[in-house]
Amino acid sequence: MYRFVRFITLFILISLLNNTDNLLFKSRLSTIKIGSFNLRRYSLAKATSTNAVNTHISKILQRYDLIFLQEIIDTSNDNQVVNLLLNHIDKKSKIKKYAAIISPPLGSTSYKERLVYLYKKKSSKIKILSSYVYNGSVSKMFERQPFILHIELSSFGKIIFIGTHLKPDSVYDEFRHLRTVIDQLKEKSSIILLGDFNADCSYLNNVKKKEMRNTYFSEFQWLIDDRTETNLLESCSYDRIIVSSGINQWKKVNWKPKTNGTFQFDKKFKLTKKLALQISDHYPVEVDIY
Ligand SMILES: *[C@@H]1O[C@H](CO)[C@@H](O)[C@H](O)[C@H]1NC(C)=O
Ligand SMILES: *[C@@H]1O[C@H](CO)[C@@H](O)[C@H](O)[C@H]1NC(C)=O
């Protein structure tokens, strides 16, 4: 009898474990990892460099189902630099793993960069709906207009990504105008702002940061906090992911606790400081959403 009870208890325990396993498996299936990465002047020279830089960049990018890239320097008419980047990712494999959505060169001076979304092609979880460079009433206020992407996540619904790379010298003004960009969206779904906001240290002091949080983006959650260093050279959190949290008309973005933060590729790959900085002076920032 005693042995029988033990057996039954064991049996119940195993079924329970199996069940949690299934639950975990299910949630893993329906989450996607999104990120933002300032690739530090990713130009033709960098894309064709023969050292380990591109191998590591490819490895980093393949963590993500969807990633927003800044500082892509490509003056060609046929997306030469981005195609080289995609080739590095695919390397020997015949199938194309990622596809790119590329902005025109943006910038008011001779320095122009493209903003790029890369996404996993075979992922059935993401449906790309549309993309465009913001061109509304405050577009002149930005050095580089936000690059907007509408997607549909199979497990969730519509999400609008507002990708941006704010100009260091006018972070405060550009950041405030991002609020206008949001208010001018015709569709009221979930929103994710992401990119290199330069939103810290000498470019945005604590008082102004507080104002941004409490006045301009009070319905939003900041997933990269001020203590999270996103830069390899300075202790600053320039790069941000800011999501709508279900207040007012903006639907909540579901994100998995503890998946938000940086990917410290220098430590993970045990790189020298020199090689790490050739990859970028920024860490990617990331979070899992579902
Ligand atoms: C932005 O809109 C203006 C006015 O509608 C138009 O002339 C201009 O070509 C647009 N620019 C872009 C980059 O789409
Ligand atoms: C993750 O986001 C939460 C909510 O905003 C925040 O409290 C936490 O500090 C964030 N973690 C990191 C590493 O930034």
Short mmCIF file of C-alpha atoms in Angstrom, two decimals, residues 30-234:
data_model
loop_
_atom_site.label_atom_id
_atom_site.label_comp_id
_atom_site.label_asym_id
_atom_site.label_seq_id
_atom_site.Cartn_x
_atom_site.Cartn_y
_atom_site.Cartn_z
CA SER A 30 4.81 32.73 -28.95
CA THR A 31 7.42 35.21 -27.72
CA ILE A 32 9.69 37.14 -29.99
CA LYS A 33 12.94 38.82 -29.07
CA ILE A 34 13.17 42.37 -30.29
CA GLY A 35 16.14 44.70 -30.06
CA SER A 36 17.80 47.90 -31.11
CA PHE A 37 21.47 48.27 -31.98
CA ASN A 38 23.54 51.29 -32.95
CA LEU A 39 26.06 49.62 -35.24
CA ARG A 40 28.61 52.45 -35.05
CA ARG A 41 29.09 53.70 -38.60
CA TYR A 42 28.38 50.50 -40.44
CA SER A 43 29.71 51.53 -43.83
CA LEU A 44 31.00 49.77 -46.94
CA ALA A 45 34.46 49.69 -45.34
CA LYS A 46 33.12 48.03 -42.22
CA ALA A 47 30.89 45.63 -44.17
CA THR A 48 33.86 44.45 -46.23
CA SER A 49 36.42 44.36 -43.42
CA THR A 50 38.16 41.02 -43.24
CA ASN A 51 38.60 40.68 -39.50
CA ALA A 52 36.21 39.06 -37.05
CA VAL A 53 33.91 42.08 -36.83
CA ASN A 54 31.24 40.83 -39.21
CA THR A 55 31.26 37.31 -37.80
CA HIS A 56 30.45 38.69 -34.39
CA ILE A 57 27.89 41.16 -35.68
CA SER A 58 26.11 38.30 -37.47
CA LYS A 59 26.08 36.26 -34.29
CA ILE A 60 24.64 39.16 -32.34
CA LEU A 61 21.93 39.96 -34.88
CA GLN A 62 20.74 36.37 -35.00
CA ARG A 63 19.58 36.59 -31.40
CA TYR A 64 16.63 38.63 -32.60
CA ASP A 65 13.38 38.04 -34.39
CA LEU A 66 13.25 41.75 -35.12
CA ILE A 67 15.96 44.33 -34.62
CA PHE A 68 16.17 48.03 -35.36
CA LEU A 69 19.61 49.23 -36.55
CA GLN A 70 21.08 52.72 -36.58
CA GLU A 71 24.15 54.27 -38.22
CA ILE A 72 23.99 52.28 -41.43
CA ILE A 73 26.03 54.38 -43.84
CA ASP A 74 25.08 53.40 -47.37
CA THR A 75 25.14 55.87 -50.25
CA SER A 76 24.54 53.24 -52.94
CA ASN A 77 21.27 53.00 -54.80
CA ASP A 78 21.05 49.25 -54.44
CA ASN A 79 21.45 48.79 -50.69
CA GLN A 80 24.95 47.45 -51.10
CA VAL A 81 25.90 47.74 -47.43
CA VAL A 82 22.75 46.17 -46.04
CA ASN A 83 23.00 43.34 -48.59
CA LEU A 84 26.55 42.65 -47.47
CA LEU A 85 25.34 42.57 -43.90
CA LEU A 86 22.59 40.08 -44.83
CA ASN A 87 25.16 37.95 -46.69
CA HIS A 88 27.32 37.80 -43.59
CA ILE A 89 24.35 36.47 -41.66
CA ASP A 90 23.48 33.87 -44.29
CA LYS A 91 27.09 32.93 -45.01
CA LYS A 92 27.11 29.42 -46.42
CA SER A 93 23.44 28.69 -46.00
CA LYS A 94 21.37 28.91 -49.17
CA ILE A 95 18.22 30.22 -47.55
CA LYS A 96 17.90 33.85 -46.64
CA LYS A 97 17.38 34.01 -42.90
CA TYR A 98 16.64 37.71 -42.53
CA ALA A 99 15.00 40.40 -44.57
CA ALA A 100 15.59 44.14 -44.28
CA ILE A 101 13.35 47.17 -44.35
CA ILE A 102 15.56 50.14 -45.14
CA SER A 103 14.96 53.87 -44.85
CA PRO A 104 16.36 56.37 -47.34
CA PRO A 105 19.53 58.15 -46.18
CA LEU A 106 18.40 60.52 -43.41
CA GLY A 107 20.10 63.67 -42.18
CA SER A 108 20.22 67.39 -42.90
CA THR A 109 23.98 67.54 -43.51
CA SER A 110 26.32 65.52 -45.69
CA TYR A 111 26.40 62.92 -42.92
CA LYS A 112 23.45 60.66 -43.56
CA GLU A 113 22.48 57.34 -42.14
CA ARG A 114 19.87 54.78 -42.92
CA LEU A 115 17.65 53.27 -40.29
CA VAL A 116 16.98 49.58 -40.84
CA TYR A 117 14.70 46.91 -39.46
CA LEU A 118 15.92 43.33 -39.83
CA TYR A 119 13.48 40.52 -39.20
CA LYS A 120 13.55 36.76 -39.33
CA LYS A 121 12.07 35.80 -42.65
CA LYS A 122 10.82 32.38 -41.79
CA SER A 123 9.11 33.54 -38.64
CA SER A 124 5.40 33.02 -39.02
CA LYS A 125 4.86 35.06 -35.88
CA ILE A 126 5.59 38.41 -37.49
CA LYS A 127 3.60 39.86 -40.34
CA ILE A 128 4.98 43.09 -41.79
CA LEU A 129 2.15 45.49 -42.62
CA SER A 130 3.83 48.75 -43.65
CA SER A 131 6.79 51.04 -43.08
CA TYR A 132 7.47 54.72 -43.71
CA VAL A 133 9.61 57.64 -42.66
CA TYR A 134 7.61 60.04 -40.48
CA ASN A 135 6.65 63.02 -42.60
CA GLY A 136 4.13 64.91 -40.49
CA SER A 137 3.99 68.48 -39.19
CA VAL A 138 7.04 68.23 -36.91
CA SER A 139 9.28 66.28 -39.28
CA LYS A 140 11.58 69.30 -39.67
CA MET A 141 12.30 69.14 -35.95
CA PHE A 142 14.28 65.94 -36.38
CA GLU A 143 17.79 65.54 -37.70
CA ARG A 144 16.65 62.06 -38.77
CA GLN A 145 12.91 61.50 -38.98
CA PRO A 146 11.61 58.46 -37.10
CA PHE A 147 11.30 55.30 -39.17
CA ILE A 148 7.95 53.69 -38.46
CA LEU A 149 7.02 50.05 -38.89
CA HIS A 150 3.61 48.46 -38.48
CA ILE A 151 3.55 44.75 -37.79
CA GLU A 152 1.09 42.14 -36.68
CA LEU A 153 2.21 39.63 -34.09
CA SER A 154 0.29 36.38 -34.50
CA SER A 155 -0.19 35.88 -30.77
CA PHE A 156 -1.04 39.47 -29.99
CA GLY A 157 -2.16 41.84 -32.70
CA LYS A 158 -0.91 45.06 -34.19
CA ILE A 159 2.19 46.83 -32.93
CA ILE A 160 3.69 50.08 -34.18
CA PHE A 161 7.46 50.46 -33.90
CA ILE A 162 8.87 53.98 -33.86
CA GLY A 163 12.58 53.66 -34.53
CA THR A 164 14.72 56.68 -33.93
CA HIS A 165 18.26 57.98 -33.57
CA LEU A 166 18.09 61.31 -31.80
CA LYS A 167 20.66 64.00 -32.43
CA PRO A 168 22.90 64.38 -29.35
CA ASP A 169 22.70 68.19 -29.30
CA SER A 170 18.92 68.33 -29.47
CA VAL A 171 17.77 65.27 -27.56
CA TYR A 172 15.37 67.23 -25.37
CA ASP A 173 13.53 68.84 -28.30
CA GLU A 174 13.49 65.78 -30.52
CA PHE A 175 12.38 63.55 -27.66
CA ARG A 176 9.43 65.86 -26.89
CA HIS A 177 8.45 65.84 -30.54
CA LEU A 178 8.32 62.06 -30.54
CA ARG A 179 5.23 62.56 -28.43
CA THR A 180 3.68 64.56 -31.30
CA VAL A 181 4.61 61.79 -33.72
CA ILE A 182 2.71 59.33 -31.51
CA ASP A 183 -0.31 61.60 -31.18
CA GLN A 184 -0.49 61.95 -34.96
CA LEU A 185 -0.69 58.20 -35.57
CA LYS A 186 -4.04 57.34 -37.08
CA GLU A 187 -4.09 53.89 -35.60
CA LYS A 188 -4.36 53.44 -31.85
CA SER A 189 -2.64 50.16 -31.17
CA SER A 190 0.40 49.18 -29.12
CA ILE A 191 3.53 51.24 -29.45
CA ILE A 192 7.20 50.49 -29.07
CA LEU A 193 9.71 53.34 -29.29
CA LEU A 194 13.25 52.15 -29.68
CA GLY A 195 16.69 53.28 -30.72
CA ASP A 196 19.62 55.38 -29.68
CA PHE A 197 17.91 58.30 -27.95
CA ASN A 198 21.16 59.65 -26.50
CA ALA A 199 18.86 60.06 -23.53
CA ASP A 200 21.33 60.35 -20.70
CA CYS A 201 24.48 61.93 -19.26
CA SER A 202 25.44 65.27 -20.82
CA TYR A 203 22.68 65.12 -23.46
CA LEU A 204 19.72 64.78 -21.10
CA ASN A 205 20.03 65.59 -17.42
CA ASN A 206 18.03 64.04 -14.62
CA VAL A 207 15.48 66.83 -14.40
CA LYS A 208 14.71 66.58 -18.11
CA LYS A 209 14.66 62.81 -18.01
CA LYS A 210 12.06 63.01 -15.27
CA GLU A 211 10.05 65.47 -17.32
CA MET A 212 10.10 63.07 -20.28
CA ARG A 213 8.91 60.20 -18.15
CA ASN A 214 6.27 62.02 -16.15
CA THR A 215 4.97 64.60 -18.60
CA TYR A 216 5.51 63.42 -22.15
CA PHE A 217 5.54 59.65 -21.81
CA SER A 218 3.47 59.04 -18.71
CA GLU A 219 1.45 56.27 -20.39
CA PHE A 220 4.63 54.43 -21.27
CA GLN A 221 7.01 52.06 -19.55
CA TRP A 222 10.76 52.48 -19.90
CA LEU A 223 12.29 49.05 -20.26
CA ILE A 224 15.89 50.21 -20.16
CA ASP A 225 16.38 51.98 -16.86
CA ASP A 226 18.90 54.72 -16.13
CA ARG A 227 21.31 52.37 -14.37
CA THR A 228 21.61 50.08 -17.38
CA GLU A 229 24.74 51.09 -19.24
CA THR A 230 24.16 50.74 -22.95
CA ASN A 231 27.50 52.18 -23.96
CA LEU A 232 30.97 50.62 -23.81
CA LEU A 233 32.90 53.86 -23.42
CA GLU A 234 30.69 55.79 -21.02
#
